[in-house]
PDB file of C-alpha atoms in Angstrom:
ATOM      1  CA  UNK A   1     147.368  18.234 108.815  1.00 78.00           C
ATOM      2  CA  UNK A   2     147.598  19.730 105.340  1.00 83.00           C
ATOM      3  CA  UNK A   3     148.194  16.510 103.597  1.00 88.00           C
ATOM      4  CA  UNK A   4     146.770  13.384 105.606  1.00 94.00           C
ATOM      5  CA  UNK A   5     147.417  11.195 102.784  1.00 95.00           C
ATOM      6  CA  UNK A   6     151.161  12.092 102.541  1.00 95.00           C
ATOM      7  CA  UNK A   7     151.813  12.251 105.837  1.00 96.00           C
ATOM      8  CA  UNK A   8     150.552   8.994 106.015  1.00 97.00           C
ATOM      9  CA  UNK A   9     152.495   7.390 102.692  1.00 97.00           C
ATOM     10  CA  UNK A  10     155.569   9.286 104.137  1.00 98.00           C
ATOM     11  CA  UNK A  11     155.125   7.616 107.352  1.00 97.00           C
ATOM     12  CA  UNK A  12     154.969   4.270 105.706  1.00 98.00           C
ATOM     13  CA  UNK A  13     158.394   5.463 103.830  1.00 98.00           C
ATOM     14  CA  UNK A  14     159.688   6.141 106.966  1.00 98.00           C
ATOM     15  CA  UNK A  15     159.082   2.770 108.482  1.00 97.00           C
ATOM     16  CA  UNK A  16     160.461   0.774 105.199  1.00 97.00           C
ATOM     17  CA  UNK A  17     163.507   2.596 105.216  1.00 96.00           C
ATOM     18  CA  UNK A  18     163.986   2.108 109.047  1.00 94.00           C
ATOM     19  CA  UNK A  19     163.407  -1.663 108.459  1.00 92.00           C
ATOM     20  CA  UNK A  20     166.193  -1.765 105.631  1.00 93.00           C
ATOM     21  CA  UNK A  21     168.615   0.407 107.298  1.00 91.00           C
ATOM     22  CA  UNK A  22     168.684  -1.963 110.491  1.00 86.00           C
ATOM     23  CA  UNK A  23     168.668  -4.828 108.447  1.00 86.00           C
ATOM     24  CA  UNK A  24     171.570  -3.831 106.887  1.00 87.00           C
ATOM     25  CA  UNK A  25     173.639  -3.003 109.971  1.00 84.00           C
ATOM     26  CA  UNK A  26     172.248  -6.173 111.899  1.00 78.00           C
ATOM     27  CA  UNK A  27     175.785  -7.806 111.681  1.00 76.00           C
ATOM     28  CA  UNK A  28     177.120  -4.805 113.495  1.00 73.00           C
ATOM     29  CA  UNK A  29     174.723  -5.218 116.639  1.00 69.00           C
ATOM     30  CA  UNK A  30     176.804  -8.491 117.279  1.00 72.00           C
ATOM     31  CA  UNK A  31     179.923  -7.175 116.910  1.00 79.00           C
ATOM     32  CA  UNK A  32     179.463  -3.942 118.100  1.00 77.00           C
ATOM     33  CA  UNK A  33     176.149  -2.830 119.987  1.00 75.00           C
ATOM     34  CA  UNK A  34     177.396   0.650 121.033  1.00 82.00           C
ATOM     35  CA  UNK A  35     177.974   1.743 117.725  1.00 84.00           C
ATOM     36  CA  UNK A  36     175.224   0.034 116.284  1.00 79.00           C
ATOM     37  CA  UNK A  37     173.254   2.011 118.350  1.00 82.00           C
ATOM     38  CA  UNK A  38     174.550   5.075 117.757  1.00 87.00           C
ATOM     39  CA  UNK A  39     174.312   4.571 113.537  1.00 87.00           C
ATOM     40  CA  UNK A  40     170.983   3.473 113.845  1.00 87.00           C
ATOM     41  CA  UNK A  41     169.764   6.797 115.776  1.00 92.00           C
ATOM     42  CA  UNK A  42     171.687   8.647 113.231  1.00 95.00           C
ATOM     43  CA  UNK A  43     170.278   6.809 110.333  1.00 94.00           C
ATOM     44  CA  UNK A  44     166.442   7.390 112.256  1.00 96.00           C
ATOM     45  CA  UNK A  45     166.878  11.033 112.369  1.00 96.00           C
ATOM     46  CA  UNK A  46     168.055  11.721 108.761  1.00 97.00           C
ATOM     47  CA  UNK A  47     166.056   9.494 107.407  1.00 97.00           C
ATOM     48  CA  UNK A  48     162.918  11.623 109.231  1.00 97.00           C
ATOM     49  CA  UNK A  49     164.430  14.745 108.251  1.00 96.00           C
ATOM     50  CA  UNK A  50     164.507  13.564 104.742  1.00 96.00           C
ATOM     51  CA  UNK A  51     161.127  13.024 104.823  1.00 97.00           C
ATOM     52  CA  UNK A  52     159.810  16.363 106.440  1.00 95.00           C
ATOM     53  CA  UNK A  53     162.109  17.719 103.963  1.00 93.00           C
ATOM     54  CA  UNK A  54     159.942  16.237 101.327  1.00 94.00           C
ATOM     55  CA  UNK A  55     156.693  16.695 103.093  1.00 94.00           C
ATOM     56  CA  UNK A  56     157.449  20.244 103.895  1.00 90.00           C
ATOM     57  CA  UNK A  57     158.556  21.381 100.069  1.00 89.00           C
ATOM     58  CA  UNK A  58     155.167  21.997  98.344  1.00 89.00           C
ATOM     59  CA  UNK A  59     153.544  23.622 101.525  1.00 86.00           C
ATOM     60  CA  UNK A  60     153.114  27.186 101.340  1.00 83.00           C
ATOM     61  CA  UNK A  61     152.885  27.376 105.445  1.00 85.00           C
ATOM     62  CA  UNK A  62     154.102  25.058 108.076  1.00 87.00           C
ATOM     63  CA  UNK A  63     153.642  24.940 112.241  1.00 89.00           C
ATOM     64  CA  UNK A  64     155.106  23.698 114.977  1.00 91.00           C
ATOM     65  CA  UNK A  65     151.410  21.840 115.661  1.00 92.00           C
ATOM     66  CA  UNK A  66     151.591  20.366 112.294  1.00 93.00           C
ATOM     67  CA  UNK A  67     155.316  19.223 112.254  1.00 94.00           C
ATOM     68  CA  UNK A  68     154.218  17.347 115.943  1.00 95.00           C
ATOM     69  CA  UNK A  69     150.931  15.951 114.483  1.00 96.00           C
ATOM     70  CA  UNK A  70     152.930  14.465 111.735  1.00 96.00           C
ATOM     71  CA  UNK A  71     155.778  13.448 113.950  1.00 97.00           C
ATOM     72  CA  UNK A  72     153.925  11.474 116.284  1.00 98.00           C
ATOM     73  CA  UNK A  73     152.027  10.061 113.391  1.00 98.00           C
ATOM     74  CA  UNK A  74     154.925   8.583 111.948  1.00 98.00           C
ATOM     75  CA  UNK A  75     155.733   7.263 115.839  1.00 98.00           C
ATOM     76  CA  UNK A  76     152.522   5.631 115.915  1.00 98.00           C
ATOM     77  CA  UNK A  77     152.667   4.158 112.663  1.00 98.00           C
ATOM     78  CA  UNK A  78     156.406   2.867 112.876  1.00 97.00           C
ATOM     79  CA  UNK A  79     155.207   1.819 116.285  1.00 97.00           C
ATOM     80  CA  UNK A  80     152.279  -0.412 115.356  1.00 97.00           C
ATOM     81  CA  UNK A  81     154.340  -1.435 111.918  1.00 97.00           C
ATOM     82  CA  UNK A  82     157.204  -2.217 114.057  1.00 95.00           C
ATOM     83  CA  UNK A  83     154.726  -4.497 116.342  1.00 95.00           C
ATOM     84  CA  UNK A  84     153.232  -6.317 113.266  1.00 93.00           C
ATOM     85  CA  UNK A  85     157.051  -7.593 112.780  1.00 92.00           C
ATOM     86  CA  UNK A  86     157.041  -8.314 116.188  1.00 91.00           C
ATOM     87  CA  UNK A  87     153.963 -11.253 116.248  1.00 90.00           C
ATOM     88  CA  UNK A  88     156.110 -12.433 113.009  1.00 90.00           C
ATOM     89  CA  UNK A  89     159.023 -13.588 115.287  1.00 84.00           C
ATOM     90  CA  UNK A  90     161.534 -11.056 113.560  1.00 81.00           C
ATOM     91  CA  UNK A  91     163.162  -9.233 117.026  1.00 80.00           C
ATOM     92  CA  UNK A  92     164.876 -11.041 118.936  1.00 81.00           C
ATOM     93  CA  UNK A  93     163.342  -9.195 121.910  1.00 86.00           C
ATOM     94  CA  UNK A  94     161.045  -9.076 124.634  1.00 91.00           C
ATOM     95  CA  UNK A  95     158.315  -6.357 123.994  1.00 92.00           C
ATOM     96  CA  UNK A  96     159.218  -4.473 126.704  1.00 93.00           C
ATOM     97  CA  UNK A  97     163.039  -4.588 125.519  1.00 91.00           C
ATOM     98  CA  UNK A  98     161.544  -3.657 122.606  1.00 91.00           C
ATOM     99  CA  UNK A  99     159.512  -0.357 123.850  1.00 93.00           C
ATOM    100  CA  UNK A 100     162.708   0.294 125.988  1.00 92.00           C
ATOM    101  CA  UNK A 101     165.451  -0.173 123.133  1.00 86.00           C
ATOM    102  CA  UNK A 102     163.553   0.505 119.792  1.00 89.00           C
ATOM    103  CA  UNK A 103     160.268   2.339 120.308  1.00 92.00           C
ATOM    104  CA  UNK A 104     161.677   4.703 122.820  1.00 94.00           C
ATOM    105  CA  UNK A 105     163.960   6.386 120.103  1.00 94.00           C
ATOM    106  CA  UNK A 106     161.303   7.353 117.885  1.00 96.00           C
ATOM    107  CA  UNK A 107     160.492  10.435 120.037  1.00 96.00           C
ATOM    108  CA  UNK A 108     162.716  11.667 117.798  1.00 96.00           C
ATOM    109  CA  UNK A 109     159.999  12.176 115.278  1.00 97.00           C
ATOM    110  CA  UNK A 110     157.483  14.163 116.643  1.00 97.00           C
ATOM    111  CA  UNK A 111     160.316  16.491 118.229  1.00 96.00           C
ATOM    112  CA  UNK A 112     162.070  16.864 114.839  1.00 96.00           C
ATOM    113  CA  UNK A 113     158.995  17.627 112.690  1.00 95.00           C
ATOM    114  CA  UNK A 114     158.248  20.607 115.281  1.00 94.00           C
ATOM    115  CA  UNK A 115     161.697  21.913 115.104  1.00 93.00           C
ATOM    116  CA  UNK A 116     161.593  21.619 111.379  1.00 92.00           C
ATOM    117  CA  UNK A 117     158.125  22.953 110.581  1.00 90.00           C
ATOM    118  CA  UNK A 118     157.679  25.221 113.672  1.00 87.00           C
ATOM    119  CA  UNK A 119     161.109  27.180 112.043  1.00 80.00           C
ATOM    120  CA  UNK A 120     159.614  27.381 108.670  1.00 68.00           C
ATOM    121  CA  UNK A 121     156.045  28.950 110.106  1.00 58.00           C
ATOM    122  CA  UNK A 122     156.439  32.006 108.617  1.00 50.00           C
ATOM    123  CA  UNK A 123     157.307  30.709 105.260  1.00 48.00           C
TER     124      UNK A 123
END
Protein backbone atom coordinates (compact mmCIF):
# COMPACT_ATOMS: atom_id res chain seq x y z
CA UNK A 1 0.00 0.00 0.00
CA UNK A 2 1.26 3.45 -0.94
CA UNK A 3 -0.43 5.22 1.84
CA UNK A 4 -1.15 2.86 4.96
CA UNK A 5 -2.16 5.72 6.97
CA UNK A 6 -4.86 6.91 4.49
CA UNK A 7 -6.03 3.88 3.60
CA UNK A 8 -6.57 3.33 7.01
CA UNK A 9 -8.29 7.01 7.97
CA UNK A 10 -10.30 6.42 4.69
CA UNK A 11 -11.40 3.16 5.92
CA UNK A 12 -12.53 4.65 9.15
CA UNK A 13 -14.48 7.35 6.78
CA UNK A 14 -15.91 4.65 5.15
CA UNK A 15 -17.34 2.97 8.18
CA UNK A 16 -18.78 6.45 9.74
CA UNK A 17 -20.50 7.23 6.74
CA UNK A 18 -21.95 3.64 6.42
CA UNK A 19 -23.15 3.99 10.07
CA UNK A 20 -24.97 7.42 9.26
CA UNK A 21 -26.34 6.46 6.01
CA UNK A 22 -28.21 3.34 7.62
CA UNK A 23 -29.15 5.26 10.41
CA UNK A 24 -30.81 7.52 8.41
CA UNK A 25 -32.82 5.07 6.31
CA UNK A 26 -33.57 2.79 9.47
CA UNK A 27 -37.32 3.86 9.29
CA UNK A 28 -37.39 2.49 5.80
CA UNK A 29 -36.21 -1.16 6.84
CA UNK A 30 -39.70 -1.32 8.65
CA UNK A 31 -41.64 -0.15 6.11
CA UNK A 32 -39.94 -1.36 3.33
CA UNK A 33 -36.98 -3.99 3.63
CA UNK A 34 -36.59 -4.63 -0.14
CA UNK A 35 -35.86 -1.26 -0.91
CA UNK A 36 -34.04 -0.59 2.05
CA UNK A 37 -31.84 -3.05 0.95
CA UNK A 38 -31.35 -2.09 -2.25
CA UNK A 39 -30.50 1.93 -1.13
CA UNK A 40 -28.26 0.77 1.33
CA UNK A 41 -26.03 -1.34 -1.28
CA UNK A 42 -26.24 1.64 -3.44
CA UNK A 43 -25.31 4.06 -0.78
CA UNK A 44 -22.17 1.25 0.22
CA UNK A 45 -20.81 1.32 -3.19
CA UNK A 46 -20.72 5.12 -3.85
CA UNK A 47 -19.81 5.88 -0.79
CA UNK A 48 -16.50 3.37 -1.45
CA UNK A 49 -16.08 4.76 -4.75
CA UNK A 50 -15.97 8.15 -3.27
CA UNK A 51 -13.37 7.22 -1.25
CA UNK A 52 -10.98 5.38 -3.79
CA UNK A 53 -11.76 8.38 -5.70
CA UNK A 54 -10.08 10.36 -3.04
CA UNK A 55 -7.47 7.85 -2.18
CA UNK A 56 -6.57 7.33 -5.75
CA UNK A 57 -6.16 11.33 -6.73
CA UNK A 58 -2.61 12.16 -5.47
CA UNK A 59 -1.12 8.71 -6.58
CA UNK A 60 1.00 8.84 -9.48
CA UNK A 61 0.42 4.82 -10.10
CA UNK A 62 -2.29 2.53 -8.99
CA UNK A 63 -2.83 -1.62 -9.24
CA UNK A 64 -5.25 -3.92 -9.21
CA UNK A 65 -3.15 -5.54 -5.96
CA UNK A 66 -3.30 -2.27 -4.30
CA UNK A 67 -7.01 -1.32 -5.01
CA UNK A 68 -7.76 -5.20 -3.36
CA UNK A 69 -5.33 -4.64 -0.42
CA UNK A 70 -7.16 -1.50 0.33
CA UNK A 71 -10.54 -2.95 -0.40
CA UNK A 72 -10.41 -5.71 1.87
CA UNK A 73 -8.86 -3.42 4.38
CA UNK A 74 -11.74 -1.32 4.53
CA UNK A 75 -13.88 -4.91 4.79
CA UNK A 76 -11.95 -5.82 7.69
CA UNK A 77 -12.10 -2.66 9.36
CA UNK A 78 -15.94 -1.96 8.73
CA UNK A 79 -16.15 -5.57 9.74
CA UNK A 80 -14.54 -5.45 13.17
CA UNK A 81 -16.06 -1.63 13.59
CA UNK A 82 -19.32 -2.99 12.66
CA UNK A 83 -18.79 -5.87 15.49
CA UNK A 84 -17.75 -3.30 18.19
CA UNK A 85 -21.51 -1.90 17.61
CA UNK A 86 -22.57 -5.21 17.78
CA UNK A 87 -21.38 -6.10 21.77
CA UNK A 88 -23.09 -2.45 22.26
CA UNK A 89 -26.60 -3.94 21.61
CA UNK A 90 -27.16 -1.59 18.47
CA UNK A 91 -28.39 -4.51 15.64
CA UNK A 92 -31.13 -5.96 16.17
CA UNK A 93 -29.56 -9.19 14.86
CA UNK A 94 -28.12 -12.40 15.44
CA UNK A 95 -24.36 -12.41 14.41
CA UNK A 96 -24.79 -14.77 11.97
CA UNK A 97 -27.84 -12.67 10.47
CA UNK A 98 -25.51 -10.21 10.74
CA UNK A 99 -22.46 -11.86 8.62
CA UNK A 100 -25.31 -13.11 6.28
CA UNK A 101 -27.27 -9.67 5.81
CA UNK A 102 -24.62 -6.90 6.55
CA UNK A 103 -21.05 -8.19 6.39
CA UNK A 104 -21.64 -10.22 3.33
CA UNK A 105 -22.20 -6.99 1.17
CA UNK A 106 -19.01 -5.49 1.85
CA UNK A 107 -17.29 -7.72 -0.77
CA UNK A 108 -18.11 -4.97 -2.57
CA UNK A 109 -15.03 -3.20 -1.41
CA UNK A 110 -12.22 -5.12 -2.18
CA UNK A 111 -13.84 -5.90 -5.74
CA UNK A 112 -14.44 -2.17 -6.42
CA UNK A 113 -11.00 -0.85 -5.37
CA UNK A 114 -9.48 -3.49 -7.99
CA UNK A 115 -11.74 -2.42 -10.71
CA UNK A 116 -11.01 1.15 -9.89
CA UNK A 117 -7.25 1.08 -9.35
CA UNK A 118 -6.43 -1.98 -11.55
CA UNK A 119 -8.06 0.49 -14.63
CA UNK A 120 -5.98 3.38 -13.65
CA UNK A 121 -2.49 1.13 -13.58
CA UNK A 122 -1.04 2.73 -16.23
CA UNK A 123 -1.70 6.17 -15.04
Amino acid sequence: MQSVKRAVLYGIGVWLLLVVVSSLLFSLEKRDDTLFESVKFVSLATIVVGFFTAYLRPLKKSSLNEGIMVGALWSVMTVVLDLGLYTLGLFNLSLFDYFKDVASSYIVMPILGGIMMGALRGK
